[in-house]
Amino acid sequence: MKSLWTDEEAAAWRGDLGLRVYTSRLLGRDKSLVLHGGGNTSVKVREPNLFGDEEEILYVKGSGWDLEKIEEAGFAPVRRGHLVRLAGLDELSDPRMVNEMVTHMKRSSAPTPSVEAILHAILPHKFVDHTHADAVVAVTNTPGGEERIRRIYGDAVVVIPYIMPGFDLARLCARLFTEQAGPRTIGMVLMNHGIFSFGETARESYERMIQLVTLAEEYLTAEGAVPPLPGEREGVWERGPGGEGSGEAGSSLLISTIATLRRDVSRAAGAPMILLSRRDARSLAFARREDAATISQQGPATPDHVIRTKRVPLFGRDVAAYVRAYGEYFENHAPHARSPKTMLDPAPRVILDPDLGLITVGRRATDAAISAEIYEHTMDIIERAERLGGWRALPERDLFDMEYWDLEQAKLKKAGDPPVFAGEVALVTGAASGIGRASVDSLLARGAAVVGLDRDPAILALSGLSGRADFLGIVCDVTDEEAVRRALVEAVDAFGGLDMLILNAGIFPPGRPLGELPMEEWRRVFAVNLDANLSFLRESHPLLALAPNGGRVVVVGSKNVPAPGPGAAAYSASKAALSQLARVAALEWGKDGIRINVLHPNAVFDTGVWTDEVLAARAAAYGLDVESYKKNNVLRVEVTSRHVAELAAELCGPLFARTTGAQIPVDGGNERVI
Ligand SMILES: [Zn+2]
C-alpha cells in the first residue's frame, strides 16, 4: 500500500484542520481502508473561545460524513476535557454519551460527533486515524489472530480485544492503552474491528496507517493468503440459471428468476426492494466455492457492516428459510439486550447464488450499491482469511448487539416516510428529451430507480443524472426486438425487476396529405409508434406481473386519437392503434394486477420536435403570435413536458390505484375533444 500524500496537493490546505481534511480524504480514496462512512479521524487543536480563554477542541469526524468527501464542516468540534472526563465514568449508556458529546460542542450546527469520539479524545496524540483496513481484519478474523497481530507488529501497536464500539470500547482503550503503550507505539489494533494510527502531524499519522496496513498485507502475501488470482476463477461464469447460456430463452429465464427473487425479498421486507446483480468472475467464483454455504454464513468483516449487509447473506434463493432463521436469531438475542428491541425487517441484504452470483438488496438503489461494494471487499477478506488458517467472524451475540445498537434503533425511529416509489423500478422509452426526460425526473423525484432508453447516445450522459446509482441510461432502438430484450436484462441486473413502464418513444413525421403518403413512411411510423410498444408490453409482462405492488403502464398517446388532424394520417392512425392495444392489455392483464392507462397530450412544445423556427412557422400558419399559439386551448394555458410527466407519474401512484384502461387528456382543454 502506497502513501498518496503529495506536497503539491497538501500545499492547498491551511492549518491543522485543513490538513486533517486532506489526509482524511486520502484514507477515503482507498476502498481497502474504508468503505462508505466507515473509519474516522480527528485532530486536537487549542483555540480561544468567545471570552478569549484557550480551550482544547477535538475536531472529530461527524456521523453521516464520508472520509473521501469530508470537508472542514464535517468535523464536530467537541471540548476534549469533557470527553476525557466521560471516559473515567464506570458506566454511560450510548444515547447519553451522544447527548454529552452534542451538548459540549463549540458549534451548534456541527454534525453529531462519531461514536468513537471519546476514544479519539483519550489518545494523547494530536492526529488520530482509524480505518477498518481489509488486510488487518483478514488477519484478526482468524483462529490465533491476536498472536499473528503481535507477531506482525511487536510493540508498535497496542492490541484491544473485541468489544462493541461506543462508550465501553473507549473506556477499555483508556485502560489498556496506558498499560501497553511504549515509546515505539504508533498504532492500536482493535480485534475483529480495525486499526488506529496516530502522530504529531497529519502526514505522520496518515503514513503510519499506510505503514501498519502494509505490514499486514506483506504478512498475508508471505503466508500465501492472497485472494484467488483471475486464472483460478476462469471458466466458472459462463453458465446462466439452470445451466442455460445466453440467447432468448436464457435471458428471459434469467430475468424472471431475478424478478421472482425480488418479489419474495420485497414481501419479506414489507416493501418493494431494489436488487443489484453482479455476475462477474469473482462473485460467481465465490458463490460456487464448495464451502461457500459455510464460509459465507459466519458474519461480516467488521461489525459496522452488519447495518448494510445483515449478519449473513442468503445462500441460494429460499427467502422463507432466511426469514425464519432471522426471526430465530432475533428471538434468541433480543431478551438478553440491555433495552427492548424492535425487530428490523427480516429480508436479506446480500444474496449469494451459484447461478446468479452476488445480488445485493436495498430500499434505494444507493443502498444496494453500498452493500455490493462492502460485500465485494468481504469476499476477498474471507478468501484471504481462509487461506491463512480459517475465517472466523464474531459470535452472533456481538453482531446482534451491533445490529440492534440503541443508536441505530434511534435512527430508524427518526427516519420519516420513504418517498412513494421507494424501492420501485420504472422504465421510460424516448427518455433523452421532452416528455420522456421529464418523466425520468418526475419518477426519480418520487424515489423510483429509473431506466431511460433512447436511440440518442445522449441518454448515457444526461446532465444531473450521470453517476447516480438510481438511474441507468441505455442506448436502444425500440424497433429492434433483440435490443429491447437486452435492455430488459440490463434493467433487471441493475434494479431487480420492473414495476412501471412509460411508453413514450414516438415519431411525428412532417405533415403530408394522404395522396402523397408513401407506404414506407406509414410503416416506419407504425414500427416506432405501435409495433415497438407491442414488443415492450409483451416482453415486460412477466416482469410487471411480478411487481411487488402491481405493475403499471402509462402509454403516451395523442390528442390526435380523439381529434385527428389533416396531414397526420400515419401519426394519428398509429396512436389510435396504440390506444386500442393499451385497452386490450388493460383487459387481459387486470388479473395480474397490472394497470394500463393512456395519456393524450397536445401542443407540448418543449420537445425535440419543436424548434423555434418550426414553432414560429406553425403559429404564423394559424395567424397567431408564438405565445398565443402555445396557449391556444380552452384554459388558455401552456402545456409542458413536465405537466405530462407529472401526470404520468401520478397515474402510477396510489391516487389512481383503482383506474385502468382510462384515456386522459393533458391538453389545456380542446374544443374538438370536449
Ligand atoms: Zn471503527
XYZ file of C-alpha atoms and ligand atoms in Angstrom:
675
model
C 0.000 0.000 0.000
C 1.372 3.356 -1.055
C 1.051 6.745 0.632
C -0.995 9.052 -1.578
C 0.399 12.194 0.083
C 1.844 14.768 -2.306
C 3.351 18.083 -1.233
C 1.616 19.860 -4.130
C -1.839 18.702 -3.012
C -1.070 19.282 0.656
C 0.007 22.872 -0.076
C -3.604 23.711 -0.941
C -4.696 23.035 2.649
C -4.315 25.502 5.512
C -3.836 24.790 9.198
C -4.219 21.618 11.241
C -7.879 21.189 10.364
C -7.198 21.737 6.654
C -4.526 19.035 6.612
C -6.852 16.834 8.683
C -9.382 17.133 5.853
C -6.701 16.363 3.260
C -5.355 13.158 4.824
C -8.872 12.008 5.757
C -9.713 12.202 2.069
C -6.555 10.252 1.229
C -7.760 7.448 3.528
C -11.218 7.643 1.953
C -9.792 7.291 -1.550
C -8.518 3.791 -0.787
C -11.500 1.454 -0.548
C -9.377 -1.261 1.045
C -9.042 1.077 4.061
C -12.538 2.475 4.488
C -15.910 1.964 2.833
C -18.970 4.215 2.952
C -18.929 6.147 6.188
C -16.549 3.650 7.803
C -13.474 4.817 9.698
C -12.963 8.148 11.409
C -10.261 10.715 12.061
C -9.574 13.592 14.425
C -7.229 16.416 15.345
C -6.778 18.214 18.667
C -6.462 21.987 18.417
C -6.078 24.712 21.077
C -8.229 27.739 20.279
C -9.638 30.729 22.158
C -13.345 30.793 22.977
C -15.633 33.852 22.939
C -14.057 35.185 26.146
C -10.515 34.717 24.915
C -9.894 31.685 27.142
C -7.939 28.947 25.416
C -9.708 25.599 25.078
C -8.618 22.262 23.702
C -11.029 21.190 20.991
C -11.213 17.715 19.460
C -12.262 18.034 15.822
C -13.640 14.567 15.116
C -15.445 13.209 12.064
C -19.179 13.832 12.245
C -21.557 10.955 11.695
C -23.068 10.862 8.213
C -19.869 12.131 6.580
C -17.731 10.014 4.285
C -13.958 10.400 4.680
C -13.497 10.536 0.914
C -15.598 13.683 0.585
C -15.280 15.228 4.010
C -14.896 18.984 4.450
C -13.993 21.122 7.458
C -17.721 21.402 8.209
C -17.830 17.599 8.516
C -15.746 17.672 11.693
C -17.546 18.168 15.007
C -15.662 20.441 17.450
C -16.039 18.896 20.921
C -14.377 20.163 24.140
C -11.764 17.499 24.782
C -11.620 17.924 28.563
C -15.242 16.877 28.882
C -14.719 13.773 26.744
C -11.709 12.708 28.793
C -13.760 13.064 31.991
C -16.530 10.949 30.487
C -14.005 8.165 29.795
C -13.452 7.949 33.554
C -17.077 7.078 34.302
C -17.897 3.482 35.210
C -20.983 3.416 33.092
C -22.679 5.569 30.464
C -25.366 4.466 28.018
C -24.591 5.233 24.392
C -27.600 7.566 23.911
C -26.456 9.559 26.987
C -22.899 9.557 25.681
C -24.125 11.079 22.399
C -26.086 13.672 24.382
C -22.958 14.633 26.343
C -20.920 14.983 23.163
C -23.528 17.058 21.363
C -24.031 19.398 24.332
C -20.299 20.043 24.611
C -19.608 21.132 21.067
C -18.326 24.526 20.057
C -20.676 24.906 17.090
C -24.364 24.132 17.442
C -24.797 23.423 13.728
C -21.998 20.817 13.649
C -22.849 17.182 12.858
C -23.175 14.639 15.683
C -19.635 13.526 16.596
C -18.560 9.992 15.707
C -19.427 7.423 18.391
C -15.706 6.794 18.628
C -15.065 10.436 19.713
C -14.191 9.581 23.331
C -11.658 7.039 22.095
C -10.037 9.742 19.944
C -10.066 12.133 22.906
C -8.219 9.846 25.306
C -5.341 9.145 22.911
C -2.592 11.664 23.686
C -1.538 12.313 20.081
C -2.565 15.352 18.097
C -3.743 13.441 14.997
C -5.601 10.123 15.149
C -6.653 7.994 12.152
C -8.960 4.961 12.285
C -9.815 2.542 9.475
C -11.313 -0.921 9.017
C -8.462 -1.968 6.686
C -9.195 -5.172 4.737
C -5.720 -6.606 5.364
C -5.923 -6.065 9.130
C -9.357 -7.639 9.589
C -8.319 -10.548 7.330
C -5.645 -11.287 9.952
C -7.664 -10.584 13.109
C -10.645 -12.683 11.978
C -8.763 -15.992 12.092
C -8.024 -18.513 14.849
C -4.929 -17.216 16.611
C -5.496 -13.799 15.061
C -4.187 -11.978 18.110
C -0.885 -13.887 18.118
C -0.483 -13.141 14.422
C -1.085 -9.430 15.067
C 1.541 -9.418 17.845
C 3.964 -11.231 15.540
C 3.411 -8.684 12.759
C 3.603 -5.542 14.867
C 5.558 -6.344 18.037
C 5.363 -3.344 20.338
C 4.402 -0.915 17.553
C 0.732 -1.347 18.416
C -1.473 -1.791 21.433
C -3.905 -4.713 20.971
C -7.501 -4.379 22.169
C -9.773 -7.444 22.348
C -13.137 -7.103 20.627
C -15.714 -5.005 22.393
C -18.615 -3.150 20.889
C -17.875 0.413 19.668
C -19.176 3.228 21.843
C -18.564 4.034 25.496
C -17.417 0.577 26.612
C -14.752 0.438 23.898
C -13.466 3.938 24.755
C -13.252 3.006 28.423
C -11.415 -0.249 27.727
C -8.961 1.530 25.423
C -8.337 4.207 28.057
C -7.183 1.457 30.426
C -5.312 -0.842 28.040
C -3.596 1.958 26.162
C -1.998 3.301 29.345
C -0.946 -0.213 30.345
C 0.508 -1.306 26.992
C 1.746 1.815 25.183
C 5.504 2.300 24.999
C 7.901 4.669 23.241
C 7.616 2.690 19.981
C 3.805 2.617 19.880
C 2.410 4.179 16.707
C -0.946 2.453 16.498
C -3.622 0.281 18.037
C -5.311 -2.829 16.628
C -8.914 -3.496 17.592
C -9.508 -7.229 17.179
C -12.267 -8.106 14.668
C -12.815 -4.389 14.035
C -9.928 -2.333 12.625
C -6.857 -0.265 13.342
C -5.800 3.161 14.680
C -2.648 5.132 13.955
C -1.547 8.417 15.473
C 1.101 11.090 15.158
C 2.037 14.682 15.768
C 1.324 15.795 12.191
C -1.409 14.859 9.737
C 1.164 13.310 7.443
C 2.851 11.293 10.187
C -0.415 9.804 11.427
C -1.637 9.025 7.883
C 1.649 7.484 6.764
C 1.823 5.363 9.892
C -1.582 3.967 8.914
C -0.187 3.107 5.464
C 2.927 1.605 7.059
C 0.923 -0.538 9.523
C -1.542 -1.784 6.915
C 1.330 -2.564 4.528
C 2.857 -4.809 7.205
C -0.417 -6.762 7.392
C -0.540 -7.003 3.581
C 3.046 -8.266 3.436
C 2.300 -10.834 6.116
C -0.735 -12.100 4.183
C 1.311 -12.364 0.992
C 4.144 -14.166 2.759
C 1.630 -16.652 4.185
C 0.087 -17.212 0.728
C -3.138 -15.601 1.924
C -3.916 -13.719 -1.255
C -7.328 -13.679 -2.933
C -7.626 -16.216 -5.759
C -5.915 -14.964 -8.895
C -8.022 -14.349 -12.018
C -6.718 -17.589 -13.568
C -8.117 -19.622 -10.682
C -11.572 -18.345 -11.458
C -11.650 -18.962 -15.179
C -14.389 -20.911 -16.824
C -16.861 -20.720 -13.983
C -19.052 -17.846 -15.061
C -20.294 -18.900 -18.468
C -23.326 -20.690 -17.092
C -26.685 -18.936 -16.634
C -29.546 -20.013 -14.354
C -30.316 -23.701 -14.693
C -27.214 -24.107 -16.825
C -28.726 -22.272 -19.802
C -26.492 -19.998 -21.799
C -27.425 -16.618 -23.179
C -29.944 -16.288 -26.016
C -33.629 -15.545 -25.876
C -34.713 -18.421 -23.609
C -31.718 -17.955 -21.299
C -32.244 -14.235 -20.875
C -35.968 -14.490 -20.219
C -35.390 -17.265 -17.661
C -32.674 -15.168 -16.027
C -34.779 -12.031 -15.655
C -37.833 -13.853 -14.395
C -35.672 -15.749 -11.868
C -34.254 -12.481 -10.514
C -37.637 -10.722 -10.561
C -39.211 -13.648 -8.659
C -36.457 -13.411 -6.079
C -37.109 -9.661 -5.812
C -40.811 -10.261 -5.267
C -40.047 -12.741 -2.456
C -37.478 -10.443 -0.839
C -39.865 -7.466 -1.075
C -42.644 -9.471 0.582
C -40.264 -10.387 3.395
C -39.194 -6.752 3.775
C -42.773 -5.498 3.677
C -41.898 -3.005 0.922
C -40.522 -3.054 -2.633
C -36.747 -3.501 -2.713
C -34.068 -2.859 -5.315
C -31.848 -5.840 -6.246
C -28.446 -5.222 -7.817
C -26.897 -8.252 -9.575
C -23.204 -8.947 -10.151
C -22.365 -11.979 -12.241
C -18.684 -11.143 -12.638
C -15.986 -13.800 -12.396
C -15.112 -13.042 -8.792
C -18.675 -13.107 -7.448
C -19.531 -16.315 -9.306
C -16.309 -17.997 -8.231
C -17.034 -17.146 -4.600
C -20.656 -18.298 -4.775
C -19.535 -21.559 -6.435
C -16.873 -22.463 -3.890
C -17.602 -25.866 -2.382
C -17.528 -24.313 1.074
C -19.491 -21.173 0.093
C -22.534 -22.212 2.111
C -20.347 -22.441 5.231
C -17.860 -19.591 4.966
C -20.490 -17.072 3.884
C -22.664 -17.850 6.913
C -20.415 -16.534 9.686
C -20.629 -12.792 9.699
C -19.244 -9.515 8.323
C -15.605 -8.427 8.213
C -16.107 -5.586 10.678
C -19.168 -5.092 12.868
C -20.474 -1.832 11.394
C -21.067 -3.612 8.068
C -23.922 -5.507 9.718
C -26.176 -2.487 9.200
C -25.592 -2.740 5.427
C -25.290 -6.486 4.871
C -27.180 -8.045 7.811
C -25.248 -10.655 9.750
C -25.153 -13.218 6.943
C -26.143 -13.402 3.262
C -28.951 -15.572 1.944
C -27.200 -18.501 0.273
C -29.413 -19.749 -2.573
C -32.951 -18.483 -3.131
C -35.023 -19.780 -0.212
C -36.155 -16.429 1.162
C -38.696 -18.032 3.508
C -35.978 -20.082 5.226
C -33.843 -16.959 5.633
C -36.761 -15.104 7.200
C -37.365 -17.961 9.667
C -33.689 -18.058 10.636
C -33.617 -14.294 11.090
C -36.649 -14.456 13.366
C -34.907 -17.117 15.488
C -31.741 -15.021 15.674
C -33.804 -12.078 16.933
C -35.731 -14.197 19.437
C -32.510 -15.734 20.752
C -30.707 -12.480 21.400
C -33.292 -9.743 21.959
C -34.190 -10.916 25.502
C -30.542 -10.502 26.558
C -30.169 -6.945 25.225
C -29.852 -4.005 27.618
C -33.007 -2.323 26.308
C -36.149 -3.533 24.499
C -35.620 -4.013 20.756
C -37.872 -3.711 17.726
C -37.213 -6.351 15.072
C -35.924 -4.996 11.778
C -37.359 -6.380 8.552
C -36.086 -9.951 8.141
C -35.222 -9.692 4.421
C -31.618 -10.409 3.340
C -29.391 -7.574 2.081
C -26.874 -9.867 0.358
C -27.714 -12.964 -1.681
C -25.166 -15.462 -2.980
C -26.277 -17.972 -5.559
C -24.109 -20.301 -7.646
C -26.067 -19.341 -10.788
C -26.929 -15.712 -10.073
C -23.649 -14.649 -8.446
C -23.819 -11.780 -5.968
C -27.083 -9.880 -5.506
C -27.440 -7.031 -3.033
C -30.680 -5.589 -1.756
C -31.631 -2.070 -0.693
C -34.624 0.145 -0.114
C -32.930 2.557 -2.511
C -30.517 1.850 -5.370
C -27.698 3.596 -3.468
C -28.199 1.237 -0.517
C -27.899 -1.798 -2.793
C -24.761 -0.310 -4.395
C -23.151 0.300 -0.984
C -23.906 -3.258 0.160
C -22.412 -4.558 -3.101
C -19.178 -2.675 -2.587
C -18.938 -3.824 1.023
C -19.572 -7.445 0.097
C -17.037 -7.378 -2.731
C -14.401 -6.493 -0.144
C -15.851 -9.048 2.277
C -15.424 -11.882 -0.259
C -11.724 -11.029 -0.635
C -11.238 -10.765 3.118
C -12.926 -14.131 3.697
C -10.859 -15.826 0.994
C -7.615 -14.407 2.387
C -8.519 -15.413 5.952
C -9.461 -18.895 4.721
C -6.000 -19.272 3.213
C -4.417 -18.004 6.413
C -5.963 -20.645 8.632
C -9.727 -20.182 8.581
C -12.256 -17.352 8.539
C -13.725 -16.620 11.978
C -16.243 -13.813 12.304
C -17.543 -12.524 15.625
C -20.109 -14.575 17.572
C -23.786 -13.948 16.753
C -24.375 -12.185 20.030
C -21.794 -9.442 19.344
C -23.196 -8.870 15.875
C -26.729 -8.731 17.237
C -25.638 -6.037 19.708
C -24.218 -4.023 16.823
C -27.229 -4.524 14.522
C -29.609 -3.597 17.330
C -27.498 -0.834 18.870
C -29.603 1.854 20.591
C -28.072 4.464 18.315
C -29.102 2.563 15.191
C -32.591 1.881 16.529
C -32.976 5.599 17.251
C -32.090 6.411 13.635
C -34.883 4.096 12.469
C -37.448 5.901 14.551
C -36.276 9.260 13.244
C -36.412 8.287 9.574
C -39.584 9.690 8.015
C -41.815 8.006 5.458
C -39.902 6.994 2.338
C -40.962 8.544 -0.993
C -43.954 6.949 -2.728
C -41.943 4.915 -5.277
C -39.031 3.939 -2.993
C -37.757 0.508 -3.969
C -39.638 0.522 -7.282
C -38.261 0.437 -10.810
C -39.541 2.425 -13.786
C -38.533 2.177 -17.429
C -39.077 5.137 -19.774
C -38.708 4.945 -23.554
C -37.622 8.001 -25.521
C -36.049 9.264 -22.309
C -33.345 11.591 -23.643
C -35.637 14.573 -24.259
C -39.109 16.060 -23.953
C -41.838 14.122 -22.122
C -39.532 11.109 -21.653
C -36.800 13.153 -19.993
C -39.340 14.957 -17.814
C -40.831 11.576 -16.819
C -37.391 10.402 -15.679
C -37.189 13.433 -13.378
C -40.750 13.010 -12.059
C -40.153 9.336 -11.254
C -36.748 9.921 -9.641
C -38.278 12.696 -7.537
C -40.786 10.150 -6.219
C -37.994 7.770 -5.202
C -38.085 5.272 -8.100
C -34.988 3.819 -9.719
C -35.272 4.678 -13.403
C -34.059 3.053 -16.606
C -34.053 5.518 -19.512
C -33.969 4.213 -23.072
C -33.285 6.254 -26.179
C -31.734 5.885 -29.620
C -29.820 9.057 -28.877
C -26.488 8.275 -27.130
C -27.088 11.484 -25.126
C -29.111 9.184 -22.830
C -25.774 7.972 -21.400
C -24.752 11.404 -20.161
C -27.920 13.292 -19.295
C -26.999 16.250 -17.146
C -27.671 15.748 -13.463
C -28.116 12.004 -13.912
C -24.723 10.529 -14.745
C -23.103 8.806 -11.793
C -26.406 8.382 -9.928
C -26.955 4.869 -8.586
C -30.708 5.159 -9.255
C -30.509 5.933 -12.972
C -29.430 3.679 -15.831
C -29.304 5.059 -19.369
C -29.338 2.546 -22.235
C -28.954 3.290 -25.938
C -31.719 1.252 -27.556
C -33.601 1.259 -30.838
C -37.069 0.286 -29.634
C -37.950 -1.242 -33.010
C -35.227 -3.878 -32.550
C -36.790 -6.723 -30.539
C -33.439 -8.199 -29.573
C -32.273 -4.788 -28.320
C -35.451 -4.500 -26.249
C -34.769 -7.892 -24.655
C -31.176 -6.916 -23.905
C -32.336 -3.664 -22.329
C -34.689 -5.557 -20.022
C -31.836 -7.831 -18.912
C -29.722 -4.759 -18.144
C -32.600 -3.162 -16.253
C -33.200 -6.292 -14.172
C -29.484 -6.688 -13.435
C -29.343 -3.079 -12.259
C -32.504 -2.957 -10.169
C -34.068 -6.436 -9.935
C -37.318 -6.091 -11.857
C -39.816 -3.707 -13.383
C -42.802 -2.025 -11.727
C -43.621 0.846 -14.076
C -43.339 1.260 -17.797
C -43.741 4.631 -19.521
C -44.147 4.017 -23.247
C -43.251 7.411 -24.639
C -40.963 6.902 -27.647
C -42.691 8.043 -30.810
C -42.118 9.907 -34.036
C -44.098 12.697 -35.655
C -43.277 12.960 -39.359
C -43.782 16.238 -41.270
C -47.380 16.894 -42.394
C -48.323 15.163 -45.660
C -51.716 14.665 -47.358
C -52.932 11.076 -47.794
C -52.499 11.210 -51.532
C -48.758 11.721 -51.094
C -48.156 9.289 -48.220
C -45.716 6.521 -49.228
C -46.142 3.082 -47.648
C -42.548 3.233 -46.439
C -43.265 6.259 -44.242
C -46.528 4.737 -42.986
C -44.678 1.580 -41.967
C -41.827 3.474 -40.315
C -44.281 5.478 -38.184
C -46.177 2.319 -37.217
C -42.935 0.472 -36.421
C -41.978 3.053 -33.786
C -45.348 4.259 -32.520
C -47.118 0.898 -32.468
C -45.062 -2.266 -33.141
C -42.216 -1.362 -30.743
C -44.738 -0.885 -27.955
C -46.196 -4.327 -28.604
C -42.715 -5.846 -28.077
C -42.237 -3.808 -24.920
C -45.589 -4.828 -23.481
C -45.118 -8.489 -24.391
C -41.509 -8.758 -23.164
C -42.089 -6.862 -19.932
C -45.353 -8.580 -18.976
C -43.676 -11.354 -16.931
C -41.751 -8.679 -15.004
C -44.754 -6.397 -14.454
C -46.725 -9.398 -13.191
C -44.041 -9.915 -10.514
C -44.044 -6.270 -9.356
C -44.481 -6.271 -5.562
C -47.135 -3.521 -5.685
C -48.587 -4.464 -9.074
C -47.337 -3.392 -12.476
C -48.304 -0.079 -14.062
C -48.048 1.080 -17.645
C -48.587 4.591 -18.952
C -48.896 4.926 -22.703
C -48.279 8.341 -24.217
C -50.990 8.671 -26.855
C -52.040 11.935 -28.505
C -54.897 14.383 -28.799
C -54.927 13.134 -32.384
C -56.601 9.927 -31.196
C -59.924 11.595 -30.245
C -59.384 14.558 -32.614
C -57.125 13.777 -35.564
C -55.636 16.475 -37.740
C -55.395 16.657 -41.543
C -51.959 15.752 -42.910
C -51.141 13.457 -39.974
C -52.661 10.160 -41.115
C -49.791 7.856 -40.158
C -49.259 9.545 -36.799
C -52.963 9.700 -35.871
C -53.671 6.142 -37.020
C -50.631 4.702 -35.231
C -51.522 6.453 -31.958
C -55.159 5.304 -32.268
C -53.989 1.719 -32.776
C -51.623 2.108 -29.802
C -54.523 3.275 -27.612
C -56.523 0.247 -28.676
C -53.550 -2.021 -27.930
C -53.318 -0.489 -24.441
C -57.032 -1.058 -23.824
C -56.733 -4.727 -24.777
C -53.691 -5.062 -22.493
C -55.711 -3.494 -19.656
C -58.419 -6.136 -20.210
C -56.025 -9.068 -20.435
C -53.667 -8.121 -17.577
C -56.078 -6.884 -14.936
C -55.992 -10.376 -13.426
C -52.227 -9.934 -12.947
C -52.763 -6.691 -11.053
C -51.316 -4.602 -13.890
C -52.915 -1.204 -14.632
C -52.571 0.389 -18.060
C -53.677 3.923 -18.806
C -53.252 6.280 -21.734
C -52.410 9.986 -21.725
C -53.384 12.197 -24.636
C -51.174 15.293 -24.609
C -51.479 18.103 -27.117
C -49.313 21.022 -28.148
C -46.349 20.194 -25.912
C -43.766 22.459 -27.458
C -40.701 21.952 -25.240
C -39.735 18.738 -27.008
C -37.035 17.974 -29.560
C -39.576 18.118 -32.424
C -40.330 21.796 -31.949
C -37.501 24.156 -32.829
C -38.069 27.924 -32.575
C -38.380 28.132 -36.371
C -40.976 25.349 -36.643
C -42.948 26.917 -33.810
C -42.898 30.367 -35.442
C -43.974 28.878 -38.779
C -46.891 26.932 -37.230
C -48.029 29.980 -35.239
C -47.954 32.089 -38.398
C -49.993 29.446 -40.250
C -52.779 29.984 -37.672
C -52.366 33.757 -37.788
C -51.174 33.820 -34.150
C -48.062 35.013 -32.361
C -45.994 32.244 -30.699
C -47.274 32.948 -27.159
C -50.966 32.823 -28.165
C -50.327 29.745 -30.288
C -48.791 27.913 -27.301
C -51.901 28.689 -25.232
C -54.435 28.015 -27.947
C -56.723 25.864 -25.781
C -59.831 26.192 -23.600
C -57.923 27.062 -20.418
C -55.503 29.391 -22.284
C -52.515 27.710 -20.621
C -49.252 26.343 -21.877
C -48.790 22.549 -21.606
C -45.192 21.494 -20.968
C -43.404 18.141 -20.856
C -43.350 18.495 -17.100
C -47.156 18.674 -16.884
C -47.453 15.464 -18.879
C -44.654 13.731 -16.935
C -46.121 14.616 -13.546
C -49.472 13.167 -14.558
C -47.750 10.039 -15.936
C -46.013 9.553 -12.577
C -49.224 10.162 -10.619
C -51.041 7.621 -12.817
C -48.570 5.045 -11.465
C -49.211 6.124 -7.888
C -51.843 5.385 -5.252
C -54.285 8.114 -6.425
C -55.081 6.027 -9.494
C -54.875 2.621 -7.781
C -58.395 1.775 -8.979
C -58.042 3.092 -12.517
C -57.126 1.045 -15.578
C -57.910 1.318 -19.278
C -58.511 5.074 -18.967
C -57.660 7.708 -21.561
C -56.883 11.087 -20.052
C -56.289 14.316 -21.960
C -53.419 16.666 -20.963
C -54.090 19.452 -23.427
C -55.449 22.508 -21.595
C -58.902 21.569 -22.924
C -59.543 21.011 -26.604
C -62.923 22.039 -28.015
C -62.977 19.175 -30.507
C -62.223 16.641 -27.786
C -64.643 18.081 -25.232
Zn -14.439 1.539 13.713
